[in-house]
Amino acid sequence: NRRARLVPASSWKPGSITSPEFPLIMTTGRTLEHLTGPMSTRSTVLNALDPIACIRMNADDMKLLNLNDNDPVLVRSREGSIETLVKADPALAKGLVFAPYCLSALPSNKLTSPAMDPSSRTAEMKFSAISVERSSNPVKFTYSSALADESNHVPLPTYSPC
């Protein structure tokens, strides 16, 4: 009959659950401007659009933690910790933190759980319980500062309108 057969998938609890010590949920992914990580961070145009490697949080969560845009923060999970900057993102739900995973300037994979999906055997990188607090260490992560040599920037091609 040429129709797709849909089979429901079973669900299970994530390997890293929230607690009073780790009350926030971090999910990882790519950003629009730096989709390819090491390659896109060599572009001065893309760096100008999104110049700072940072985590993103709901503004209400930031207010509760007395944080402002570009404040240095310590992000901890059961797996490790990183220091970075924070920015408010109105698209994120309360309790949710987004961290790009493909950037050497922001090693968010240090925070992810080593748990594996029992069916697909892929790493559980989309759900990690974390805490975020103000850091006393001044950090300034820019994509260009993560590059060894500023002269390695690859210029974007220019296109003429049709």
Coordinates of C-alpha atoms in Angstrom, one line a residue:
N1 CA 0.0 0.0 0.0
R2 CA 3.1 2.2 -0.1
R3 CA 2.5 3.9 3.2
A4 CA 5.1 4.4 5.8
R5 CA 4.9 2.1 8.9
L6 CA 5.4 4.1 12.1
V7 CA 6.6 2.3 15.1
P8 CA 6.5 4.0 18.5
A9 CA 9.8 4.2 20.3
S10 CA 10.1 3.5 24.0
S11 CA 11.6 6.1 26.3
W12 CA 13.9 5.9 29.3
K13 CA 15.3 8.3 31.9
P14 CA 18.4 10.3 31.0
G15 CA 21.7 9.3 32.6
S16 CA 22.1 12.8 34.2
I17 CA 19.1 14.0 36.1
T18 CA 18.6 17.4 37.8
S19 CA 19.1 17.8 41.5
P20 CA 19.4 20.7 44.0
E21 CA 23.2 20.7 43.2
F22 CA 22.6 20.6 39.4
P23 CA 19.2 22.3 38.8
L24 CA 19.6 23.3 35.2
I25 CA 19.5 21.2 32.0
M26 CA 22.1 21.8 29.3
T27 CA 21.6 20.8 25.8
T28 CA 24.3 21.0 23.1
G29 CA 24.1 21.8 19.4
R30 CA 25.4 24.0 16.7
T31 CA 24.9 27.7 16.1
L32 CA 23.7 29.2 12.8
E33 CA 26.8 31.4 12.4
H34 CA 29.3 28.7 13.4
L35 CA 27.8 25.5 12.1
T36 CA 31.0 23.9 11.2
G37 CA 33.0 25.1 14.2
P38 CA 36.7 25.1 13.2
M39 CA 36.0 26.1 9.6
S40 CA 33.5 28.8 10.2
T41 CA 35.4 30.4 13.0
R42 CA 38.1 31.4 10.4
S43 CA 35.6 33.7 8.8
T44 CA 35.8 37.3 9.8
V45 CA 32.3 37.9 8.6
L46 CA 30.8 35.1 10.7
N47 CA 32.9 36.2 13.7
A48 CA 31.5 39.7 13.4
L49 CA 27.9 38.3 13.4
D50 CA 28.6 36.1 16.5
P51 CA 31.9 37.1 18.0
I52 CA 31.8 35.4 21.5
A53 CA 31.9 31.7 22.3
C54 CA 29.5 31.4 25.2
I55 CA 26.6 29.5 26.8
R56 CA 23.1 30.9 26.4
M57 CA 20.4 30.9 29.1
N58 CA 16.9 32.1 29.7
A59 CA 16.9 35.7 30.9
D60 CA 14.8 34.9 34.0
D61 CA 17.3 32.2 35.1
M62 CA 20.1 34.8 34.7
K63 CA 18.2 37.3 36.9
L64 CA 17.8 34.6 39.6
L65 CA 21.6 34.1 39.5
N66 CA 22.3 37.8 39.3
L67 CA 24.0 37.4 35.9
N68 CA 24.2 39.8 33.0
D69 CA 25.1 39.3 29.3
N70 CA 28.8 38.6 28.9
D71 CA 29.4 37.8 32.6
P72 CA 32.1 35.2 33.3
V73 CA 30.5 32.0 34.7
L74 CA 31.6 28.6 36.0
V75 CA 29.5 25.8 34.5
R76 CA 29.6 22.5 36.4
S77 CA 28.2 19.1 35.8
R78 CA 28.8 15.7 37.4
E79 CA 31.4 15.1 34.7
G80 CA 33.5 18.3 34.9
S81 CA 33.5 22.1 34.7
I82 CA 34.3 24.9 32.3
E83 CA 34.6 28.7 32.6
T84 CA 33.0 30.8 29.9
L85 CA 30.7 33.7 29.3
V86 CA 26.9 33.8 29.4
K87 CA 24.3 35.5 27.2
A88 CA 20.5 35.7 27.5
D89 CA 18.5 33.9 24.8
P90 CA 14.7 34.6 24.7
A91 CA 14.1 31.4 22.8
L92 CA 15.2 29.2 25.7
A93 CA 12.7 27.9 28.2
K94 CA 13.3 28.5 31.9
G95 CA 15.8 25.9 33.3
L96 CA 17.4 25.2 29.9
V97 CA 21.0 26.2 28.9
F98 CA 22.4 25.9 25.4
A99 CA 26.1 25.3 24.7
P100 CA 27.6 24.9 21.3
Y101 CA 29.6 21.6 21.1
C102 CA 31.7 22.1 18.0
L103 CA 34.0 25.0 19.2
S104 CA 37.4 24.6 20.7
A105 CA 36.9 27.9 22.4
L106 CA 34.1 26.4 24.4
P107 CA 34.7 22.8 25.4
S108 CA 31.1 22.0 26.4
N109 CA 31.6 18.3 25.8
K110 CA 33.6 18.2 29.1
L111 CA 30.2 18.6 30.8
T112 CA 28.2 15.9 28.9
S113 CA 27.2 12.5 30.4
P114 CA 29.1 9.4 29.2
A115 CA 25.8 7.5 29.2
M116 CA 24.9 5.8 25.9
D117 CA 21.5 5.4 24.3
P118 CA 20.8 1.7 24.7
S119 CA 19.2 1.3 21.2
S120 CA 21.4 3.5 19.0
R121 CA 24.6 3.4 21.1
T122 CA 25.1 7.1 20.6
A123 CA 26.4 9.4 23.3
E124 CA 23.8 11.2 25.4
M125 CA 25.0 14.8 24.6
K126 CA 21.6 16.5 24.5
F127 CA 20.8 16.3 28.2
S128 CA 23.2 17.1 31.1
A129 CA 22.3 18.4 34.5
I130 CA 24.4 21.5 35.3
S131 CA 24.8 24.4 37.6
V132 CA 25.9 27.9 36.6
E133 CA 27.4 30.5 38.9
R134 CA 29.3 33.7 38.5
S135 CA 33.0 33.2 38.1
S136 CA 35.6 35.5 39.7
N137 CA 38.0 34.7 36.8
P138 CA 37.9 37.1 33.9
V139 CA 37.4 35.1 30.8
K140 CA 37.1 36.4 27.2
F141 CA 36.4 33.7 24.7
T142 CA 36.2 34.9 21.1
Y143 CA 36.4 32.6 18.2
S144 CA 39.4 34.4 16.7
S145 CA 41.3 34.1 20.1
A146 CA 41.0 30.4 19.8
L147 CA 42.9 30.4 16.5
A148 CA 46.6 30.0 16.6
D149 CA 47.3 32.6 13.9
E150 CA 44.9 35.4 12.9
S151 CA 46.4 35.4 9.4
N152 CA 44.7 32.0 8.8
H153 CA 41.3 33.7 8.3
V154 CA 39.8 32.5 5.0
P155 CA 37.8 35.3 3.3
L156 CA 34.3 34.5 2.2
P157 CA 33.6 34.7 -1.5
T158 CA 31.7 37.7 -2.8
Y159 CA 28.7 37.2 -4.9
S160 CA 27.2 39.7 -7.3
P161 CA 23.4 40.0 -7.4
C162 CA 21.6 38.4 -10.4

